[in-house]
PDB file of C-alpha atoms in Angstrom:
ATOM      1  CA  ASP A   1      -1.399  22.027 -24.000  1.00 81.00           C
ATOM      2  CA  GLU A   2      -1.805  20.039 -20.725  1.00 82.00           C
ATOM      3  CA  ARG A   3       0.465  22.381 -18.774  1.00 94.00           C
ATOM      4  CA  VAL A   4      -2.348  22.731 -16.257  1.00 96.00           C
ATOM      5  CA  ARG A   5      -4.663  19.826 -15.434  1.00 96.00           C
ATOM      6  CA  LEU A   6      -7.452  20.060 -12.885  1.00 96.00           C
ATOM      7  CA  ASN A   7      -9.793  17.413 -11.549  1.00 96.00           C
ATOM      8  CA  ALA A   8     -12.611  17.439  -9.030  1.00 98.00           C
ATOM      9  CA  GLY A   9     -15.371  15.064  -8.053  1.00 98.00           C
ATOM     10  CA  VAL A  10     -17.559  13.691  -5.325  1.00 98.00           C
ATOM     11  CA  ARG A  11     -18.432  10.098  -4.475  1.00 96.00           C
ATOM     12  CA  ILE A  12     -21.205   8.844  -2.230  1.00 97.00           C
ATOM     13  CA  GLU A  13     -20.741   5.451  -0.585  1.00 95.00           C
ATOM     14  CA  SER A  14     -23.615   3.738   1.228  1.00 95.00           C
ATOM     15  CA  VAL A  15     -23.274   0.607   3.365  1.00 93.00           C
ATOM     16  CA  GLN A  16     -26.495  -1.240   4.215  1.00 92.00           C
ATOM     17  CA  GLY A  17     -27.284  -4.255   6.391  1.00 89.00           C
ATOM     18  CA  GLU A  18     -26.603  -4.909  10.061  1.00 88.00           C
ATOM     19  CA  PHE A  19     -23.935  -2.202   9.794  1.00 92.00           C
ATOM     20  CA  GLU A  20     -25.186   0.978   8.100  1.00 93.00           C
ATOM     21  CA  ASP A  21     -23.302   4.147   7.220  1.00 95.00           C
ATOM     22  CA  VAL A  22     -23.020   6.718   4.431  1.00 96.00           C
ATOM     23  CA  GLY A  23     -19.936   8.628   3.323  1.00 95.00           C
ATOM     24  CA  VAL A  24     -19.905  11.747   1.123  1.00 96.00           C
ATOM     25  CA  LEU A  25     -16.413  12.037  -0.329  1.00 97.00           C
ATOM     26  CA  PRO A  26     -15.359  15.166  -2.264  1.00 98.00           C
ATOM     27  CA  ALA A  27     -11.902  15.351  -3.839  1.00 98.00           C
ATOM     28  CA  ALA A  28      -9.915  17.814  -5.947  1.00 98.00           C
ATOM     29  CA  GLY A  29      -6.459  17.913  -7.463  1.00 98.00           C
ATOM     30  CA  ALA A  30      -4.179  19.748  -9.859  1.00 97.00           C
ATOM     31  CA  ILE A  31      -1.007  19.133 -11.871  1.00 97.00           C
ATOM     32  CA  VAL A  32       0.976  22.105 -13.204  1.00 97.00           C
ATOM     33  CA  ALA A  33       3.827  21.464 -15.673  1.00 96.00           C
ATOM     34  CA  PRO A  34       5.590  24.756 -16.559  1.00 95.00           C
ATOM     35  CA  VAL A  35       8.245  22.877 -18.578  1.00 94.00           C
ATOM     36  CA  GLU A  36       8.451  19.370 -19.984  1.00 92.00           C
ATOM     37  CA  TRP A  37      10.815  18.045 -17.282  1.00 95.00           C
ATOM     38  CA  LEU A  38       9.108  19.602 -14.235  1.00 97.00           C
ATOM     39  CA  SER A  39       5.630  19.088 -12.760  1.00 97.00           C
ATOM     40  CA  PHE A  40       3.963  20.163  -9.529  1.00 98.00           C
ATOM     41  CA  LYS A  41       0.965  18.323  -8.145  1.00 97.00           C
ATOM     42  CA  ALA A  42      -1.443  18.601  -5.215  1.00 98.00           C
ATOM     43  CA  HIS A  43      -4.513  16.696  -4.064  1.00 98.00           C
ATOM     44  CA  VAL A  44      -7.037  16.932  -1.232  1.00 98.00           C
ATOM     45  CA  ALA A  45      -9.854  14.532  -0.386  1.00 98.00           C
ATOM     46  CA  ARG A  46     -12.208  13.298   2.272  1.00 97.00           C
ATOM     47  CA  THR A  47     -11.981   9.501   2.692  1.00 96.00           C
ATOM     48  CA  PHE A  48     -14.237   6.858   4.186  1.00 95.00           C
ATOM     49  CA  ARG A  49     -13.830   3.146   4.956  1.00 95.00           C
ATOM     50  CA  ALA A  50     -16.519   1.015   6.546  1.00 95.00           C
ATOM     51  CA  PRO A  51     -15.266  -1.796   8.806  1.00 94.00           C
ATOM     52  CA  ASP A  52     -15.037  -5.155   7.040  1.00 93.00           C
ATOM     53  CA  PHE A  53     -16.575  -8.454   8.178  1.00 92.00           C
ATOM     54  CA  ASP A  54     -13.563  -9.526  10.268  1.00 91.00           C
ATOM     55  CA  GLU A  55     -13.397  -6.168  12.023  1.00 93.00           C
ATOM     56  CA  LEU A  56     -17.086  -6.389  12.919  1.00 94.00           C
ATOM     57  CA  TYR A  57     -17.829 -10.051  13.581  1.00 93.00           C
ATOM     58  CA  LEU A  58     -14.651 -12.140  13.810  1.00 91.00           C
ATOM     59  CA  ASN A  59     -14.737 -14.408  16.871  1.00 91.00           C
ATOM     60  CA  ILE A  60     -11.987 -17.053  16.993  1.00 87.00           C
ATOM     61  CA  GLU A  61     -10.103 -17.923  20.157  1.00 81.00           C
ATOM     62  CA  SER A  62      -8.454 -14.695  21.391  1.00 83.00           C
ATOM     63  CA  LEU A  63      -9.180 -12.672  18.233  1.00 87.00           C
ATOM     64  CA  ARG A  64     -12.521 -10.894  17.894  1.00 92.00           C
ATOM     65  CA  GLY A  65     -14.270  -8.144  16.019  1.00 93.00           C
ATOM     66  CA  ASN A  66     -16.350  -5.319  17.407  1.00 94.00           C
ATOM     67  CA  PRO A  67     -19.881  -4.662  16.085  1.00 94.00           C
ATOM     68  CA  ASP A  68     -19.847  -1.203  17.726  1.00 94.00           C
ATOM     69  CA  LEU A  69     -17.046   0.135  15.501  1.00 95.00           C
ATOM     70  CA  ASP A  70     -17.365   3.448  13.696  1.00 95.00           C
ATOM     71  CA  SER A  71     -16.258   3.818  10.083  1.00 96.00           C
ATOM     72  CA  GLU A  72     -12.868   5.323   9.349  1.00 95.00           C
ATOM     73  CA  ARG A  73     -13.186   8.923   8.183  1.00 95.00           C
ATOM     74  CA  ALA A  74     -10.328  11.214   7.262  1.00 96.00           C
ATOM     75  CA  VAL A  75      -9.264  14.362   5.454  1.00 97.00           C
ATOM     76  CA  VAL A  76      -6.048  13.812   3.491  1.00 98.00           C
ATOM     77  CA  TRP A  77      -3.883  16.004   1.289  1.00 98.00           C
ATOM     78  CA  ASP A  78      -0.527  15.835  -0.446  1.00 98.00           C
ATOM     79  CA  ALA A  79       1.709  18.065  -2.531  1.00 98.00           C
ATOM     80  CA  GLY A  80       4.750  17.111  -4.539  1.00 98.00           C
ATOM     81  CA  VAL A  81       7.045  17.601  -7.495  1.00 98.00           C
ATOM     82  CA  ILE A  82       8.146  15.373 -10.397  1.00 97.00           C
ATOM     83  CA  VAL A  83      11.516  16.050 -12.061  1.00 98.00           C
ATOM     84  CA  GLY A  84      13.054  14.309 -15.049  1.00 97.00           C
ATOM     85  CA  SER A  85      12.316  12.607 -18.335  1.00 94.00           C
ATOM     86  CA  GLU A  86      10.400   9.477 -19.236  1.00 91.00           C
ATOM     87  CA  ASP A  87      13.534   7.339 -18.761  1.00 94.00           C
ATOM     88  CA  TYR A  88      14.917   9.016 -15.621  1.00 97.00           C
ATOM     89  CA  ASN A  89      12.636  10.727 -13.108  1.00 97.00           C
ATOM     90  CA  LEU A  90      12.248  11.435  -9.416  1.00 98.00           C
ATOM     91  CA  GLU A  91       8.976  12.147  -7.622  1.00 98.00           C
ATOM     92  CA  THR A  92       8.797  13.489  -4.057  1.00 98.00           C
ATOM     93  CA  ALA A  93       5.760  14.496  -2.012  1.00 98.00           C
ATOM     94  CA  TYR A  94       4.655  15.596   1.437  1.00 98.00           C
ATOM     95  CA  PHE A  95       1.425  14.043   2.718  1.00 98.00           C
ATOM     96  CA  GLU A  96      -0.813  14.555   5.712  1.00 98.00           C
ATOM     97  CA  GLY A  97      -4.003  12.887   6.916  1.00 97.00           C
ATOM     98  CA  HIS A  98      -6.298  13.420   9.888  1.00 97.00           C
ATOM     99  CA  VAL A  99      -8.297  10.279  10.753  1.00 95.00           C
ATOM    100  CA  SER A 100     -11.208  10.669  13.158  1.00 92.00           C
ATOM    101  CA  SER A 101     -11.608   6.944  13.944  1.00 91.00           C
ATOM    102  CA  SER A 102      -8.855   4.629  12.723  1.00 92.00           C
ATOM    103  CA  ILE A 103      -9.672   0.888  12.973  1.00 92.00           C
ATOM    104  CA  GLU A 104      -6.929  -1.349  14.398  1.00 88.00           C
ATOM    105  CA  PHE A 105      -6.732  -4.812  15.965  1.00 87.00           C
ATOM    106  CA  VAL A 106      -5.075  -4.226  19.341  1.00 84.00           C
ATOM    107  CA  PRO A 107      -4.769  -6.185  22.603  1.00 83.00           C
ATOM    108  CA  VAL A 108      -7.462  -5.097  25.064  1.00 83.00           C
ATOM    109  CA  SER A 109      -6.355  -7.576  27.736  1.00 82.00           C
ATOM    110  CA  SER A 110      -3.663 -10.197  28.281  1.00 78.00           C
ATOM    111  CA  PHE A 111      -5.710 -12.739  26.299  1.00 83.00           C
ATOM    112  CA  VAL A 112      -7.936 -10.816  23.857  1.00 87.00           C
ATOM    113  CA  ILE A 113      -7.096  -8.903  20.670  1.00 86.00           C
ATOM    114  CA  GLU A 114     -10.058  -6.808  19.504  1.00 90.00           C
ATOM    115  CA  ALA A 115     -10.868  -4.380  16.699  1.00 91.00           C
ATOM    116  CA  THR A 116     -10.847  -0.888  18.189  1.00 92.00           C
ATOM    117  CA  ASN A 117     -11.315   2.702  17.031  1.00 92.00           C
ATOM    118  CA  LEU A 118      -8.286   4.878  17.720  1.00 91.00           C
ATOM    119  CA  ARG A 119      -9.467   8.495  17.884  1.00 90.00           C
ATOM    120  CA  GLY A 120      -7.730  11.501  16.415  1.00 92.00           C
ATOM    121  CA  VAL A 121      -4.933   9.852  14.437  1.00 95.00           C
ATOM    122  CA  THR A 122      -2.669  12.176  12.449  1.00 96.00           C
ATOM    123  CA  ASN A 123      -0.344  10.795   9.762  1.00 97.00           C
ATOM    124  CA  ARG A 124       2.220  13.016   8.081  1.00 97.00           C
ATOM    125  CA  GLY A 125       5.399  12.330   6.189  1.00 98.00           C
ATOM    126  CA  VAL A 126       7.312  12.316   2.928  1.00 98.00           C
ATOM    127  CA  GLU A 127       7.474   9.892   0.046  1.00 98.00           C
ATOM    128  CA  ALA A 128       9.985   9.512  -2.790  1.00 98.00           C
ATOM    129  CA  LEU A 129       9.848   7.400  -5.964  1.00 98.00           C
ATOM    130  CA  ALA A 130      12.685   7.086  -8.495  1.00 98.00           C
ATOM    131  CA  ASN A 131      12.645   5.405 -11.918  1.00 97.00           C
ATOM    132  CA  ALA A 132      15.598   4.728 -14.217  1.00 97.00           C
ATOM    133  CA  ARG A 133      15.774   2.995 -17.601  1.00 94.00           C
ATOM    134  CA  PRO A 134      19.491   2.777 -18.519  1.00 92.00           C
ATOM    135  CA  LEU A 135      18.681   0.279 -21.274  1.00 88.00           C
ATOM    136  CA  LYS A 136      15.414  -0.078 -23.150  1.00 84.00           C
ATOM    137  CA  PRO A 137      14.487  -3.501 -21.673  1.00 87.00           C
ATOM    138  CA  LEU A 138      15.863  -2.765 -18.162  1.00 93.00           C
ATOM    139  CA  VAL A 139      13.946  -0.706 -15.568  1.00 94.00           C
ATOM    140  CA  PHE A 140      14.969   0.132 -11.996  1.00 97.00           C
ATOM    141  CA  THR A 141      12.410   1.484  -9.524  1.00 98.00           C
ATOM    142  CA  ALA A 142      12.897   2.424  -5.877  1.00 98.00           C
ATOM    143  CA  GLY A 143      10.616   4.013  -3.308  1.00 98.00           C
ATOM    144  CA  TYR A 144      10.857   5.264   0.272  1.00 98.00           C
ATOM    145  CA  THR A 145       8.216   6.517   2.734  1.00 98.00           C
ATOM    146  CA  PHE A 146       8.663   8.169   6.126  1.00 98.00           C
ATOM    147  CA  THR A 147       5.507   8.380   8.263  1.00 98.00           C
ATOM    148  CA  HIS A 148       5.047  10.130  11.603  1.00 97.00           C
ATOM    149  CA  SER A 149       1.775   8.790  13.027  1.00 96.00           C
ATOM    150  CA  ARG A 150       0.231   9.711  16.389  1.00 94.00           C
ATOM    151  CA  ALA A 151      -3.150   9.244  18.074  1.00 91.00           C
ATOM    152  CA  GLU A 152      -4.616  11.636  20.649  1.00 89.00           C
ATOM    153  CA  GLU A 153      -4.476   8.946  23.328  1.00 82.00           C
ATOM    154  CA  LEU A 154      -0.892   7.976  22.320  1.00 80.00           C
ATOM    155  CA  PRO A 155       0.860  11.314  21.764  1.00 86.00           C
ATOM    156  CA  ASN A 156       4.378   9.919  22.262  1.00 88.00           C
ATOM    157  CA  VAL A 157       4.095   6.528  20.540  1.00 88.00           C
ATOM    158  CA  GLN A 158       3.867   5.635  16.844  1.00 92.00           C
ATOM    159  CA  THR A 159       0.341   4.314  16.218  1.00 91.00           C
ATOM    160  CA  PRO A 160      -0.089   0.516  15.947  1.00 86.00           C
ATOM    161  CA  ASN A 161       0.864  -1.283  12.735  1.00 86.00           C
ATOM    162  CA  GLN A 162       2.332   1.909  11.209  1.00 91.00           C
ATOM    163  CA  PRO A 163       6.092   1.756  10.439  1.00 94.00           C
ATOM    164  CA  GLU A 164       8.120   4.962  10.494  1.00 96.00           C
ATOM    165  CA  HIS A 165      10.276   3.880   7.550  1.00 97.00           C
ATOM    166  CA  ARG A 166       9.444   1.572   4.667  1.00 97.00           C
ATOM    167  CA  GLY A 167      10.766   1.120   1.173  1.00 98.00           C
ATOM    168  CA  PHE A 168      11.229  -1.086  -1.853  1.00 98.00           C
ATOM    169  CA  ALA A 169      13.603  -1.582  -4.760  1.00 98.00           C
ATOM    170  CA  ARG A 170      12.709  -3.391  -7.980  1.00 97.00           C
ATOM    171  CA  ALA A 171      14.572  -4.378 -11.138  1.00 97.00           C
ATOM    172  CA  GLU A 172      12.800  -5.699 -14.246  1.00 94.00           C
ATOM    173  CA  TRP A 173      14.157  -6.938 -17.548  1.00 92.00           C
ATOM    174  CA  GLN A 174      11.475  -7.096 -20.233  1.00 84.00           C
ATOM    175  CA  ILE A 175      12.098  -8.320 -23.751  1.00 78.00           C
ATOM    176  CA  LEU A 176       9.491  -7.817 -26.462  1.00 67.00           C
ATOM    177  CA  SER A 177      10.209 -10.001 -29.446  1.00 59.00           C
ATOM    178  CA  GLY A 178       8.741 -10.675 -32.836  1.00 55.00           C
ATOM    179  CA  PHE A 179       9.931 -14.281 -32.767  1.00 55.00           C
ATOM    180  CA  LYS A 180       7.153 -16.851 -32.903  1.00 56.00           C
ATOM    181  CA  ALA A 181       8.522 -18.726 -29.901  1.00 56.00           C
ATOM    182  CA  VAL A 182       8.926 -15.668 -27.629  1.00 61.00           C
ATOM    183  CA  ARG A 183       6.504 -12.730 -27.800  1.00 71.00           C
ATOM    184  CA  LEU A 184       7.373 -11.563 -24.275  1.00 76.00           C
ATOM    185  CA  LEU A 185       9.944 -12.562 -21.662  1.00 83.00           C
ATOM    186  CA  SER A 186       9.995 -10.640 -18.389  1.00 89.00           C
ATOM    187  CA  VAL A 187      12.076 -11.219 -15.249  1.00 93.00           C
ATOM    188  CA  ASN A 188      11.832  -9.146 -12.082  1.00 94.00           C
ATOM    189  CA  VAL A 189      13.326  -9.094  -8.581  1.00 96.00           C
ATOM    190  CA  GLN A 190      11.959  -6.928  -5.775  1.00 97.00           C
ATOM    191  CA  THR A 191      12.887  -6.363  -2.160  1.00 96.00           C
ATOM    192  CA  THR A 192      10.616  -4.658   0.380  1.00 95.00           C
ATOM    193  CA  GLY A 193      11.167  -3.767   4.001  1.00 95.00           C
ATOM    194  CA  GLN A 194      10.092  -1.643   6.935  1.00 95.00           C
ATOM    195  CA  THR A 195      11.147  -0.710  10.444  1.00 95.00           C
ATOM    196  CA  GLN A 196       9.517  -2.176  13.562  1.00 92.00           C
ATOM    197  CA  THR A 197       5.915  -1.339  14.471  1.00 90.00           C
ATOM    198  CA  ASN A 198       3.923  -1.226  17.687  1.00 87.00           C
ATOM    199  CA  LEU A 199       1.124  -3.774  17.934  1.00 79.00           C
ATOM    200  CA  ASP A 200      -0.973  -2.367  20.758  1.00 74.00           C
ATOM    201  CA  ARG A 201      -2.225   0.928  22.099  1.00 68.00           C
ATOM    202  CA  PHE A 202       0.335   0.961  24.910  1.00 65.00           C
ATOM    203  CA  GLY A 203       3.312   0.429  22.630  1.00 63.00           C
ATOM    204  CA  ASN A 204       4.715  -2.505  24.622  1.00 67.00           C
ATOM    205  CA  LEU A 205       4.481  -5.214  21.953  1.00 78.00           C
ATOM    206  CA  ILE A 206       6.752  -5.003  18.929  1.00 85.00           C
ATOM    207  CA  ASN A 207       6.513  -6.281  15.375  1.00 86.00           C
ATOM    208  CA  PRO A 208      10.227  -6.399  14.369  1.00 89.00           C
ATOM    209  CA  ALA A 209      11.783  -4.772  11.326  1.00 92.00           C
ATOM    210  CA  TYR A 210      12.007  -7.019   8.293  1.00 92.00           C
ATOM    211  CA  ALA A 211      12.988  -7.234   4.632  1.00 93.00           C
ATOM    212  CA  MET A 212      11.674  -9.678   2.043  1.00 94.00           C
ATOM    213  CA  VAL A 213      12.766 -10.577  -1.482  1.00 96.00           C
ATOM    214  CA  ASP A 214      10.333 -11.596  -4.238  1.00 96.00           C
ATOM    215  CA  ALA A 215      10.968 -12.644  -7.831  1.00 96.00           C
ATOM    216  CA  GLY A 216       8.842 -13.212 -10.912  1.00 95.00           C
ATOM    217  CA  LEU A 217       9.013 -14.567 -14.446  1.00 93.00           C
ATOM    218  CA  ALA A 218       6.522 -14.037 -17.292  1.00 91.00           C
ATOM    219  CA  TYR A 219       6.673 -15.814 -20.648  1.00 89.00           C
ATOM    220  CA  LYS A 220       4.351 -15.202 -23.585  1.00 86.00           C
ATOM    221  CA  PRO A 221       4.857 -17.797 -26.337  1.00 83.00           C
ATOM    222  CA  VAL A 222       1.882 -16.553 -28.391  1.00 81.00           C
ATOM    223  CA  ASP A 223      -0.254 -13.415 -28.416  1.00 79.00           C
ATOM    224  CA  TRP A 224      -3.183 -15.081 -26.657  1.00 86.00           C
ATOM    225  CA  ALA A 225      -1.440 -16.882 -23.762  1.00 88.00           C
ATOM    226  CA  LYS A 226       0.943 -15.907 -20.969  1.00 88.00           C
ATOM    227  CA  LEU A 227       2.650 -18.067 -18.353  1.00 92.00           C
ATOM    228  CA  SER A 228       3.666 -16.489 -15.044  1.00 94.00           C
ATOM    229  CA  PHE A 229       5.684 -17.781 -12.117  1.00 95.00           C
ATOM    230  CA  ASN A 230       6.163 -15.816  -8.880  1.00 95.00           C
ATOM    231  CA  ALA A 231       8.179 -16.549  -5.759  1.00 96.00           C
ATOM    232  CA  TYR A 232       7.450 -14.584  -2.575  1.00 94.00           C
ATOM    233  CA  ASN A 233       9.473 -14.203   0.606  1.00 94.00           C
ATOM    234  CA  LEU A 234      12.491 -16.090  -0.727  1.00 94.00           C
ATOM    235  CA  GLY A 235      14.317 -15.583   2.578  1.00 92.00           C
ATOM    236  CA  ASP A 236      11.454 -17.344   4.413  1.00 93.00           C
ATOM    237  CA  GLU A 237      10.949 -14.410   6.829  1.00 89.00           C
ATOM    238  CA  ARG A 238       8.508 -15.512   9.566  1.00 85.00           C
ATOM    239  CA  SER A 239       9.144 -13.105  12.443  1.00 83.00           C
ATOM    240  CA  VAL A 240       6.454 -10.561  11.501  1.00 80.00           C
ATOM    241  CA  VAL A 241       2.644 -10.579  11.600  1.00 78.00           C
ATOM    242  CA  ASP A 242      -0.146  -8.953   9.602  1.00 74.00           C
ATOM    243  CA  GLY A 243      -2.857  -6.557  10.789  1.00 67.00           C
ATOM    244  CA  LEU A 244      -4.706  -9.415  12.489  1.00 68.00           C
ATOM    245  CA  GLN A 245      -1.462 -10.348  14.251  1.00 69.00           C
ATOM    246  CA  ARG A 246      -1.175 -13.611  12.312  1.00 75.00           C
ATOM    247  CA  PRO A 247       2.296 -14.703  11.124  1.00 80.00           C
ATOM    248  CA  LEU A 248       3.033 -13.837   7.521  1.00 79.00           C
ATOM    249  CA  PRO A 249       3.237 -16.842   5.201  1.00 84.00           C
ATOM    250  CA  GLY A 250       6.705 -18.221   4.627  1.00 89.00           C
ATOM    251  CA  ARG A 251       8.367 -18.883   1.288  1.00 94.00           C
ATOM    252  CA  SER A 252       5.608 -19.237  -1.329  1.00 95.00           C
ATOM    253  CA  PHE A 253       5.470 -20.093  -5.032  1.00 96.00           C
ATOM    254  CA  TYR A 254       2.669 -19.405  -7.498  1.00 96.00           C
ATOM    255  CA  GLY A 255       2.128 -20.237 -11.144  1.00 97.00           C
ATOM    256  CA  SER A 256      -0.584 -19.024 -13.488  1.00 96.00           C
ATOM    257  CA  LEU A 257      -1.780 -19.282 -17.068  1.00 96.00           C
ATOM    258  CA  THR A 258      -3.573 -16.299 -18.647  1.00 93.00           C
ATOM    259  CA  LEU A 259      -5.601 -16.750 -21.840  1.00 94.00           C
ATOM    260  CA  MET A 260      -6.641 -13.661 -23.817  1.00 88.00           C
ATOM    261  CA  THR A 261      -9.170 -13.091 -26.577  1.00 84.00           C
ATOM    262  CA  GLY A 262      -9.718 -10.020 -28.749  1.00 69.00           C
ATOM    263  CA  GLN A 263      -7.515  -6.934 -28.407  1.00 58.00           C
TER     264      GLN A 263
END
């Protein structure tokens, strides 16, 4: 009756070439639903991520990779509860991860930013996700994550590029229609944000807090074609940088046409 669902597996990942490594990744999880409106879930896994090309070989001006990097390896677990119906529900969870060699781009001198392994990083925190559908075509979704992240060499400072607080809120209006001229019309608005982050291993450079607003429109005039238009960073936020410490792109607009065949 699906009141108890169990899953378990193992994955083996092999990276070959100038950089070689192998990860054996077991995982297991369970969901227990004693009643229709209440579920408990838990999951544990070993994770692995080999450094990418930029992290290994990038060499441009003051930004460079590190061919001596180790792969990221971690043991992660989470446990949470889901309460509510299909139209109104709330999911909360506690998570924890122990990373043996986290890869971050950090300043190693006044002029050079280099990919570096941070040893013994522990991430723990809570996450919440809420969904509400007050009307059939209208959906509200909001999420919040608190993360306490520390490395052995930085016991009193949040690890680089890891915000303590981050969240999002999204509203979507989706109309499904049998009219020939409109098979689907969808409009969405989303805002995301996070608190400030540290950019280096000494915690003396700051990536400021920010919030961004995105919007999207999808229109399906026939079953086999869909037009989409998306606008990102409508407030033109430019004060923050990405993991490579490059400024985020400003206000951006994208359009696309999707053609579908078959079912």
